Amino acid sequence: MSDNTIVGIEYNRVTNTSSTDFPGHQANGDYSWDIEKFKDSFEINISHITERTANFDLIHIDTSIANAFRRIMISEVPSVAAEAVYMFMNTSVIQDEVLAHRIGLIPLKVDPDLLNWVDKTQDENDRYTEDNTIVLSLDVVCTKNPHAPKNSTDPKELYRNAHVYAKDLKFEPQGTQVESFKNSPVVPSDPDILLAKLRPGQEISLRAHCVLGIGADHAKFSPVATASYRLMPTIDIIEPIRGDSAKRFQQCFPSGVIDINSNGEAYVKDSRKDTVSREVLRHEEFDGKVKLGRKRDHFIFNVESTGAMSPEEIFFKSVRVLKNKADYLRNCPIGQ
C-alpha cells in the first residue's frame, strides 16, 4: 500500500495529513474519473447492525464524501417531531414552554415518507393538514389511590398518574391517516421517557402537532443520537518481537489487537480494535520496531439511531440526499 494512503502516527506528531487542491490526488498518477474503476475498488463492510446501532466500513472513498454522509445523517435526513403544542390545562410544576420542549425532544416512530412538508407561506390556520401533520394528545389527571398500601411512601402507590411518561401521549389519526397509519400507529420510540411528576389535583391537557423537519433547523429533528467515523488503524511490525518483549508489546495495545504465535512472536491480530493510544511509542525497546498509522481512505462508521428509524434507513436516506444535491448542482444554471 502506498504511503500516500497512510496517515503517520508518531510519538509527538501526526504526519502526512496535508491534502492537495483536489482531495485524494497526489503529484503523480492517473486520477481521471472512471466509474468502473470506482465500482471495483469501493467496498462497504457491515460489522454489526441492530435496531438502534450500526457499525460499518466505507473503503476507498474520499474523506469529503465520508464526511458529507456524516453531516447529512446528523442534520439533513428528515424526521418527525412535535413542532406546535397547544396547552389547554397545565397545573403541574413544569412551565408550559419547558413541557413543550420535553415533548418536542421525544423521538417518534413514524415513517417520514408518509408526510408532506408544511408550507410555511400559508396562513397558520390552514397550514396544518392531515397530509403534513400528526396530532398527539396528552390528558392526565393525578388523584389519590384509595387502595394504597398502609405506610407506603412510594408516590406510584399513593397516587394515580403520579408520573407522566411518553407512552401517555396518544396518537389521534386525522382523516385518511386512519388508513395510512393503520398498520403502524405513531408511538414514542422510548415509552418510558419521564415528562412530568404530578400530585393530587394537578392536571395536564394538551395537543401536540408533529411535522417533518431536519436537524439543521432543530436538534429534535435529528434522527441520530450520534453519527461518527474514525480511520482504520494500521500497525506495521518492522522487526520481529519475541519472548518477554512480545508480551510487553501486547500489553501496550487494547485486548485483542496483538497476539503471540506458537513461536513466541508478536503479530497483529485485529488492528480494528486499536485506539491508537501511542503507548507503544513510549518504550525505548520498541523504538524502530513498529510503525503506527491510519488508512486515509478506510472509514469506520458508527451510527446510533434515536429510534425514529433504523440506522440503515438513515444511511440510505443520506445517500439519497447527497444524490439530490449532486443532481441539483449538475442542473444548476450557474454550473452550466
Short mmCIF file of C-alpha atoms in Angstrom, two decimals:
data_model
loop_
_atom_site.label_atom_id
_atom_site.label_comp_id
_atom_site.label_asym_id
_atom_site.label_seq_id
_atom_site.Cartn_x
_atom_site.Cartn_y
_atom_site.Cartn_z
CA MET A 1 0.00 0.00 0.00
CA SER A 2 1.28 3.46 -0.93
CA ASP A 3 2.49 5.65 1.92
CA ASN A 4 0.24 8.36 0.48
CA THR A 5 -2.78 6.47 1.80
CA ILE A 6 -1.40 6.23 5.36
CA VAL A 7 -1.55 8.98 7.97
CA GLY A 8 1.57 8.50 10.11
CA ILE A 9 1.22 8.39 13.90
CA GLU A 10 4.47 9.26 15.69
CA TYR A 11 5.37 9.90 19.33
CA ASN A 12 4.70 13.63 19.30
CA ARG A 13 3.15 14.38 15.92
CA VAL A 14 0.91 13.19 13.13
CA THR A 15 2.40 13.15 9.62
CA ASN A 16 1.10 13.05 6.04
CA THR A 17 -2.04 14.97 6.94
CA SER A 18 -1.87 17.59 4.19
CA SER A 19 -4.08 17.35 1.13
CA THR A 20 -3.96 18.75 -2.37
CA ASP A 21 -6.36 21.15 -4.05
CA PHE A 22 -8.09 18.04 -5.37
CA PRO A 23 -8.75 15.67 -2.42
CA GLY A 24 -7.25 12.22 -2.90
CA HIS A 25 -4.88 13.34 -5.68
CA GLN A 26 -1.09 13.22 -5.47
CA ALA A 27 1.65 14.83 -7.53
CA ASN A 28 1.84 11.95 -9.98
CA GLY A 29 -0.60 9.30 -11.10
CA ASP A 30 -3.73 8.99 -13.19
CA TYR A 31 -6.72 10.33 -11.27
CA SER A 32 -9.18 10.71 -14.12
CA TRP A 33 -12.66 9.67 -13.02
CA ASP A 34 -13.61 6.16 -14.02
CA ILE A 35 -16.92 4.81 -12.72
CA GLU A 36 -15.91 1.21 -13.38
CA LYS A 37 -12.65 1.66 -11.51
CA PHE A 38 -14.57 3.14 -8.57
CA LYS A 39 -17.03 0.22 -8.58
CA ASP A 40 -14.17 -2.27 -8.48
CA SER A 41 -12.34 -0.58 -5.60
CA PHE A 42 -15.16 0.77 -3.41
CA GLU A 43 -16.29 -1.51 -0.57
CA ILE A 44 -18.92 -1.46 2.17
CA ASN A 45 -18.43 -3.93 5.02
CA ILE A 46 -21.03 -4.25 7.77
CA SER A 47 -19.60 -5.32 11.14
CA HIS A 48 -22.83 -5.38 13.12
CA ILE A 49 -26.28 -3.90 12.87
CA THR A 50 -29.19 -3.78 15.33
CA GLU A 51 -32.46 -1.91 15.64
CA ARG A 52 -30.69 1.12 17.11
CA THR A 53 -26.98 0.89 16.17
CA ALA A 54 -24.87 0.07 13.14
CA ASN A 55 -21.14 -0.25 12.60
CA PHE A 56 -19.86 -0.44 9.03
CA ASP A 57 -16.83 0.41 6.90
CA LEU A 58 -16.61 2.59 3.79
CA ILE A 59 -13.39 1.69 1.98
CA HIS A 60 -11.61 3.51 -0.87
CA ILE A 61 -13.67 6.67 -0.76
CA ASP A 62 -12.61 10.28 -0.34
CA THR A 63 -12.78 12.00 3.04
CA SER A 64 -15.07 14.71 1.70
CA ILE A 65 -17.70 12.12 0.73
CA ALA A 66 -17.45 10.24 4.03
CA ASN A 67 -17.80 13.47 5.99
CA ALA A 68 -20.73 14.51 3.80
CA PHE A 69 -22.56 11.34 4.80
CA ARG A 70 -21.84 12.03 8.48
CA ARG A 71 -23.09 15.61 8.31
CA ILE A 72 -26.19 14.71 6.29
CA MET A 73 -27.18 11.94 8.73
CA ILE A 74 -26.96 14.42 11.61
CA SER A 75 -28.60 17.46 10.09
CA GLU A 76 -30.37 16.79 6.79
CA VAL A 77 -32.20 13.46 7.00
CA PRO A 78 -35.83 14.43 7.77
CA SER A 79 -37.76 13.01 10.70
CA VAL A 80 -40.93 13.86 12.62
CA ALA A 81 -41.15 15.73 15.94
CA ALA A 82 -43.61 17.95 17.80
CA GLU A 83 -43.50 21.49 16.47
CA ALA A 84 -46.58 23.19 17.96
CA VAL A 85 -48.01 22.32 21.39
CA TYR A 86 -51.42 23.68 22.37
CA MET A 87 -51.90 23.79 26.14
CA PHE A 88 -55.45 23.52 27.45
CA MET A 89 -54.57 22.87 31.08
CA ASN A 90 -51.27 22.60 32.93
CA THR A 91 -51.32 22.84 36.72
CA SER A 92 -48.11 20.85 37.17
CA VAL A 93 -44.91 22.46 38.49
CA ILE A 94 -43.39 22.37 34.99
CA GLN A 95 -43.85 25.53 32.94
CA ASP A 96 -45.71 25.28 29.64
CA GLU A 97 -42.67 26.04 27.48
CA VAL A 98 -40.46 23.54 29.35
CA LEU A 99 -43.08 20.79 28.98
CA ALA A 100 -43.48 21.60 25.28
CA HIS A 101 -39.71 21.42 24.85
CA ARG A 102 -39.57 17.99 26.53
CA ILE A 103 -42.35 16.70 24.29
CA GLY A 104 -40.57 18.02 21.20
CA LEU A 105 -37.43 16.04 22.04
CA ILE A 106 -39.27 12.69 22.22
CA PRO A 107 -38.28 10.52 19.21
CA LEU A 108 -41.36 9.23 17.40
CA LYS A 109 -41.61 6.00 15.43
CA VAL A 110 -43.06 7.25 12.19
CA ASP A 111 -42.06 6.89 8.54
CA PRO A 112 -41.24 10.44 7.34
CA ASP A 113 -42.11 9.44 3.77
CA LEU A 114 -45.78 9.26 4.80
CA LEU A 115 -45.93 13.02 5.42
CA ASN A 116 -45.55 16.10 3.25
CA TRP A 117 -43.60 19.20 4.20
CA VAL A 118 -45.50 22.02 5.86
CA ASP A 119 -45.90 25.08 3.64
CA LYS A 120 -44.92 27.90 5.98
CA THR A 121 -46.08 30.53 3.50
CA GLN A 122 -49.69 29.61 4.20
CA ASP A 123 -51.81 31.15 6.92
CA GLU A 124 -51.30 29.39 10.26
CA ASN A 125 -54.97 28.39 10.40
CA ASP A 126 -54.62 26.47 7.10
CA ARG A 127 -51.02 25.38 7.48
CA TYR A 128 -51.51 22.04 9.25
CA THR A 129 -53.40 19.30 7.39
CA GLU A 130 -53.76 15.54 7.59
CA ASP A 131 -51.11 15.25 4.86
CA ASN A 132 -48.36 17.03 6.79
CA THR A 133 -49.26 16.85 10.49
CA ILE A 134 -49.61 14.17 13.14
CA VAL A 135 -51.66 15.01 16.23
CA LEU A 136 -50.76 13.63 19.65
CA SER A 137 -52.86 14.24 22.74
CA LEU A 138 -51.99 14.14 26.42
CA ASP A 139 -54.77 14.16 29.04
CA VAL A 140 -53.66 13.15 32.54
CA VAL A 141 -55.14 13.92 35.98
CA CYS A 142 -53.45 12.89 39.22
CA THR A 143 -55.65 11.53 42.02
CA LYS A 144 -55.15 9.73 45.32
CA ASN A 145 -55.17 5.95 45.32
CA PRO A 146 -57.79 4.80 47.86
CA HIS A 147 -56.24 1.33 47.88
CA ALA A 148 -52.67 2.41 48.59
CA PRO A 149 -50.72 0.10 50.94
CA LYS A 150 -50.57 1.32 54.51
CA ASN A 151 -47.38 3.20 55.49
CA SER A 152 -46.25 3.35 51.85
CA THR A 153 -44.17 6.35 50.78
CA ASP A 154 -43.94 5.47 47.09
CA PRO A 155 -45.78 8.11 45.01
CA LYS A 156 -46.58 5.46 42.39
CA GLU A 157 -48.53 3.57 45.07
CA LEU A 158 -50.02 6.57 46.86
CA TYR A 159 -51.31 8.31 43.72
CA ARG A 160 -52.66 7.51 40.31
CA ASN A 161 -50.82 9.09 37.37
CA ALA A 162 -48.10 10.44 39.68
CA HIS A 163 -45.63 10.14 36.79
CA VAL A 164 -46.39 11.17 33.23
CA TYR A 165 -44.45 9.26 30.58
CA ALA A 166 -44.00 9.49 26.83
CA LYS A 167 -46.29 6.47 26.44
CA ASP A 168 -49.16 8.60 27.77
CA LEU A 169 -49.10 10.56 24.51
CA LYS A 170 -51.92 9.20 22.35
CA PHE A 171 -51.99 9.26 18.56
CA GLU A 172 -55.13 10.83 17.10
CA PRO A 173 -55.33 9.95 13.38
CA GLN A 174 -56.94 12.59 11.22
CA GLY A 175 -58.91 11.85 8.05
CA THR A 176 -57.04 9.46 5.75
CA GLN A 177 -54.45 8.80 8.46
CA VAL A 178 -56.82 6.16 9.83
CA GLU A 179 -55.92 4.01 6.82
CA SER A 180 -52.35 5.14 6.10
CA PHE A 181 -51.22 4.56 9.71
CA LYS A 182 -53.44 1.54 10.34
CA ASN A 183 -50.52 -0.91 10.45
CA SER A 184 -48.01 1.45 12.07
CA PRO A 185 -49.60 3.80 14.61
CA VAL A 186 -47.39 6.60 15.84
CA VAL A 187 -45.75 5.82 19.19
CA PRO A 188 -42.71 7.15 21.06
CA SER A 189 -39.50 5.21 20.42
CA ASP A 190 -38.84 5.09 24.17
CA PRO A 191 -42.17 4.87 26.02
CA ASP A 192 -40.69 5.37 29.50
CA ILE A 193 -39.28 8.87 29.00
CA LEU A 194 -40.43 10.87 32.02
CA LEU A 195 -42.27 14.08 31.10
CA ALA A 196 -43.60 15.33 34.44
CA LYS A 197 -44.45 14.40 38.02
CA LEU A 198 -47.92 15.19 39.33
CA ARG A 199 -49.64 15.26 42.70
CA PRO A 200 -53.36 15.00 43.51
CA GLY A 201 -55.33 17.80 41.89
CA GLN A 202 -52.73 18.56 39.22
CA GLU A 203 -53.64 18.06 35.58
CA ILE A 204 -52.11 18.24 32.10
CA SER A 205 -54.19 18.52 28.94
CA LEU A 206 -52.62 19.39 25.59
CA ARG A 207 -52.41 18.65 21.88
CA ALA A 208 -49.10 18.38 20.01
CA HIS A 209 -48.81 18.89 16.25
CA CYS A 210 -45.88 16.91 14.84
CA VAL A 211 -44.35 17.78 11.46
CA LEU A 212 -41.38 16.99 9.24
CA GLY A 213 -38.10 18.77 9.90
CA ILE A 214 -34.33 18.41 9.70
CA GLY A 215 -31.62 18.58 12.35
CA ALA A 216 -30.17 21.74 10.78
CA ASP A 217 -33.33 23.56 11.90
CA HIS A 218 -33.59 21.97 15.36
CA ALA A 219 -31.86 19.07 17.10
CA LYS A 220 -35.24 17.45 17.85
CA PHE A 221 -35.50 16.54 14.15
CA SER A 222 -32.11 14.78 14.03
CA PRO A 223 -32.71 11.01 13.64
CA VAL A 224 -29.33 10.05 15.13
CA ALA A 225 -28.07 10.19 18.68
CA THR A 226 -24.57 10.08 17.20
CA ALA A 227 -23.03 9.55 13.78
CA SER A 228 -19.25 9.42 13.69
CA TYR A 229 -16.36 7.76 11.91
CA ARG A 230 -12.70 7.04 12.52
CA LEU A 231 -9.88 5.96 10.24
CA MET A 232 -8.81 2.33 10.26
CA PRO A 233 -5.64 1.95 12.40
CA THR A 234 -2.54 0.29 10.91
CA ILE A 235 0.24 -1.41 12.87
CA ASP A 236 3.36 -2.44 10.97
CA ILE A 237 5.82 -4.59 12.91
CA ILE A 238 9.12 -3.78 11.17
CA GLU A 239 11.36 -6.10 13.23
CA PRO A 240 10.34 -9.40 14.90
CA ILE A 241 9.36 -9.04 18.57
CA ARG A 242 9.66 -12.26 20.57
CA GLY A 243 9.66 -13.68 24.09
CA ASP A 244 9.03 -11.46 27.09
CA SER A 245 9.37 -8.44 24.86
CA ALA A 246 6.40 -9.71 22.83
CA LYS A 247 4.28 -9.95 26.00
CA ARG A 248 5.16 -6.38 26.95
CA PHE A 249 4.42 -5.31 23.38
CA GLN A 250 1.00 -6.98 23.59
CA GLN A 251 0.16 -5.07 26.78
CA CYS A 252 0.74 -1.75 25.01
CA PHE A 253 -2.44 -2.26 22.98
CA PRO A 254 -6.10 -2.90 23.84
CA SER A 255 -7.16 -6.51 24.27
CA GLY A 256 -7.42 -8.43 21.01
CA VAL A 257 -5.17 -6.18 18.91
CA ILE A 258 -1.88 -8.08 19.32
CA ASP A 259 -1.46 -11.83 19.73
CA ILE A 260 1.55 -14.13 20.10
CA ASN A 261 2.01 -17.15 17.84
CA SER A 262 3.38 -20.59 18.71
CA ASN A 263 6.95 -19.36 18.12
CA GLY A 264 6.54 -16.64 20.75
CA GLU A 265 6.48 -13.88 18.16
CA ALA A 266 4.02 -10.97 18.31
CA TYR A 267 1.72 -10.34 15.36
CA VAL A 268 -1.20 -8.05 14.59
CA LYS A 269 -4.44 -9.96 15.16
CA ASP A 270 -7.04 -7.21 14.71
CA SER A 271 -5.89 -3.62 14.19
CA ARG A 272 -9.53 -2.50 14.06
CA LYS A 273 -9.74 -2.75 17.87
CA ASP A 274 -6.78 -0.40 18.34
CA THR A 275 -7.44 3.06 19.77
CA VAL A 276 -4.05 4.44 18.62
CA SER A 277 -3.09 5.46 22.12
CA ARG A 278 0.63 5.51 21.11
CA GLU A 279 1.52 3.76 24.37
CA VAL A 280 3.98 1.51 22.50
CA LEU A 281 5.96 4.57 21.33
CA ARG A 282 6.81 5.44 24.95
CA HIS A 283 9.05 2.37 25.33
CA GLU A 284 12.63 2.52 24.03
CA GLU A 285 12.82 -1.24 23.45
CA PHE A 286 10.26 -0.91 20.63
CA ASP A 287 11.90 2.12 19.03
CA GLY A 288 12.17 1.50 15.29
CA LYS A 289 10.39 -1.86 15.55
CA VAL A 290 6.83 -0.71 14.99
CA LYS A 291 5.14 1.89 12.83
CA LEU A 292 1.65 3.21 13.60
CA GLY A 293 -0.74 4.88 11.21
CA ARG A 294 -4.27 5.19 9.91
CA LYS A 295 -5.62 4.40 6.46
CA ARG A 296 -6.69 7.63 4.85
CA ASP A 297 -9.44 6.05 2.72
CA HIS A 298 -10.85 3.48 5.17
CA PHE A 299 -13.65 4.88 7.37
CA ILE A 300 -15.21 3.00 10.28
CA PHE A 301 -18.69 4.46 10.79
CA ASN A 302 -20.73 4.16 13.96
CA VAL A 303 -24.37 5.27 13.70
CA GLU A 304 -26.71 5.26 16.70
CA SER A 305 -30.36 5.97 15.96
CA THR A 306 -32.73 7.76 18.32
CA GLY A 307 -35.28 5.10 17.43
CA ALA A 308 -37.22 7.21 14.94
CA MET A 309 -35.94 4.94 12.16
CA SER A 310 -33.37 2.17 11.77
CA PRO A 311 -29.70 3.14 11.28
CA GLU A 312 -29.52 1.52 7.83
CA GLU A 313 -32.54 3.55 6.73
CA ILE A 314 -30.85 6.72 7.99
CA PHE A 315 -27.76 5.95 5.90
CA PHE A 316 -29.81 5.10 2.80
CA LYS A 317 -31.68 8.39 3.15
CA SER A 318 -28.37 10.26 3.48
CA VAL A 319 -27.25 8.71 0.18
CA ARG A 320 -30.48 9.93 -1.42
CA VAL A 321 -29.99 13.45 -0.03
CA LEU A 322 -26.40 13.59 -1.33
CA LYS A 323 -27.54 12.33 -4.74
CA ASN A 324 -30.19 15.06 -4.89
CA LYS A 325 -27.54 17.66 -4.06
CA ALA A 326 -25.34 16.38 -6.88
CA ASP A 327 -28.27 16.41 -9.33
CA TYR A 328 -29.09 19.98 -8.31
CA LEU A 329 -25.51 21.14 -8.93
CA ARG A 330 -25.39 19.31 -12.27
CA ASN A 331 -28.58 21.01 -13.45
CA CYS A 332 -27.97 24.39 -11.82
CA PRO A 333 -27.84 27.25 -14.39
CA ILE A 334 -24.73 28.67 -12.69
CA GLY A 335 -22.97 25.33 -13.12
CA GLN A 336 -23.80 25.31 -16.82
#
